[in-house]
CSV table of C-alpha atoms in Angstrom, one decimal:
chain,number,residue,atom,x,y,z
U,52,UNK,CA,-8.9,3.6,-8.4
U,53,UNK,CA,-8.5,4.3,-4.6
U,54,UNK,CA,-5.5,6.2,-5.6
U,55,UNK,CA,-6.0,8.3,-8.1
U,56,UNK,CA,-9.9,9.1,-6.2
U,57,UNK,CA,-7.0,10.1,-3.4
U,58,UNK,CA,-5.5,12.6,-5.6
U,59,UNK,CA,-8.3,13.8,-7.4
U,60,UNK,CA,-10.0,14.9,-3.1
U,61,UNK,CA,-6.8,16.5,-2.1
U,62,UNK,CA,-6.8,18.6,-5.3
U,63,UNK,CA,-9.8,19.5,-5.5
U,64,UNK,CA,-11.0,19.8,-0.9
U,65,UNK,CA,-7.5,19.4,0.8
U,66,UNK,CA,-5.9,17.1,3.0
U,67,UNK,CA,-8.5,15.1,4.2
U,68,UNK,CA,-8.1,13.0,6.9
U,69,UNK,CA,-7.9,8.8,7.4
U,70,UNK,CA,-11.2,8.0,7.3
U,71,UNK,CA,-12.1,10.0,4.2
U,72,UNK,CA,-13.9,7.9,1.3
U,73,UNK,CA,-11.1,7.7,-1.2
U,74,UNK,CA,-8.7,6.9,1.7
U,75,UNK,CA,-10.7,3.7,3.1
U,76,UNK,CA,-11.2,2.5,-0.5
U,77,UNK,CA,-7.6,2.4,-0.6
U,78,UNK,CA,-6.8,1.4,2.2
U,79,UNK,CA,-9.4,-1.7,2.8
U,80,UNK,CA,-7.9,-2.7,-0.8
U,81,UNK,CA,-4.2,-3.0,0.7
U,82,UNK,CA,-5.3,-4.3,4.0
U,83,UNK,CA,-7.3,-7.3,1.5
U,84,UNK,CA,-4.4,-8.1,-0.6
U,85,UNK,CA,-2.1,-7.7,2.0
U,86,UNK,CA,-3.5,-10.0,4.0
U,87,UNK,CA,-4.6,-12.6,1.7
U,88,UNK,CA,-0.7,-12.3,0.4
U,89,UNK,CA,0.4,-13.3,3.7
U,90,UNK,CA,-2.2,-16.0,4.4
U,91,UNK,CA,-0.2,-17.5,0.9
U,92,UNK,CA,3.3,-17.1,2.8
U,93,UNK,CA,2.2,-18.7,6.3
U,94,UNK,CA,0.3,-21.7,3.6
U,95,UNK,CA,3.6,-21.7,1.5
U,96,UNK,CA,5.8,-22.3,3.9
U,97,UNK,CA,3.8,-24.7,6.2
U,98,UNK,CA,3.1,-27.4,3.8
U,99,UNK,CA,6.0,-27.2,2.3
U,100,UNK,CA,4.5,-26.8,-1.2
U,101,UNK,CA,7.5,-25.0,-4.5
U,102,UNK,CA,7.6,-21.3,-4.1
U,103,UNK,CA,9.2,-18.5,-6.3
U,104,UNK,CA,11.2,-17.2,-3.8
U,105,UNK,CA,12.4,-17.8,-0.4
U,106,UNK,CA,13.1,-14.8,2.5
U,107,UNK,CA,14.9,-15.9,5.3
U,108,UNK,CA,13.3,-19.0,5.8
U,109,UNK,CA,9.4,-18.2,5.1
U,110,UNK,CA,8.7,-19.5,1.2
U,111,UNK,CA,5.9,-17.8,-1.0
U,112,UNK,CA,4.7,-17.3,-4.5
U,113,UNK,CA,6.8,-14.5,-6.2
U,114,UNK,CA,3.3,-12.4,-6.7
U,115,UNK,CA,2.3,-12.9,-2.7
U,116,UNK,CA,6.7,-11.2,-2.3
U,117,UNK,CA,5.4,-8.3,-4.5
U,118,UNK,CA,1.8,-8.2,-3.0
U,119,UNK,CA,3.7,-7.8,-0.1
U,120,UNK,CA,6.5,-4.7,-0.7
U,121,UNK,CA,4.1,-3.2,-2.4
U,122,UNK,CA,1.7,-2.8,0.5
U,123,UNK,CA,4.8,-1.7,3.2
U,124,UNK,CA,6.1,1.1,0.6
U,125,UNK,CA,2.6,2.1,0.7
U,126,UNK,CA,2.5,2.7,4.2
U,127,UNK,CA,6.0,4.7,4.2
U,128,UNK,CA,3.5,6.5,1.4
U,129,UNK,CA,0.8,6.5,3.6
U,130,UNK,CA,2.8,8.2,6.5
U,131,UNK,CA,4.9,10.4,4.6
U,132,UNK,CA,0.7,11.4,2.6
U,133,UNK,CA,-0.5,12.9,5.8
U,134,UNK,CA,3.6,14.5,6.7
U,135,UNK,CA,4.0,16.2,4.3
U,136,UNK,CA,1.5,18.3,3.9
U,137,UNK,CA,1.8,19.4,7.1
U,138,UNK,CA,5.7,20.5,7.1
U,139,UNK,CA,5.5,22.0,3.5
U,140,UNK,CA,1.7,22.5,2.6
U,141,UNK,CA,2.2,21.1,-1.2
U,142,UNK,CA,-0.8,18.6,-1.2
U,143,UNK,CA,-1.0,17.4,-5.2
U,144,UNK,CA,1.2,16.2,-7.1
U,145,UNK,CA,3.7,15.8,-5.0
U,146,UNK,CA,6.2,13.0,-4.7
U,147,UNK,CA,4.7,11.2,-2.4
U,148,UNK,CA,1.6,11.1,-4.6
U,149,UNK,CA,3.6,9.6,-7.4
U,150,UNK,CA,5.0,6.8,-5.1
U,151,UNK,CA,1.2,5.5,-4.9
U,152,UNK,CA,2.1,4.7,-8.4
U,153,UNK,CA,5.0,2.7,-7.7
U,154,UNK,CA,2.8,0.0,-5.7
């Protein structure tokens, strides 16, 4: 919901700040998923439960790894979403917005 709202918000009102409703929904949802995934990774590592993947010394379910990877990509795209329109003037439809769909 947040991604679609963000794209339509940028197309209708122009580039918004971090605190626009669309960005707030997008970032808050991502933050909840990230915190949950970190908790699952720490719990799985410390308790020694079998897990699908091991990354370094951390063990975590494959789903938690996917969410952590996706949220890291989202943080990168969020940073570029702020920078790109300032540098090039293109807002909606840029490759940065398409990158959000990869998450």
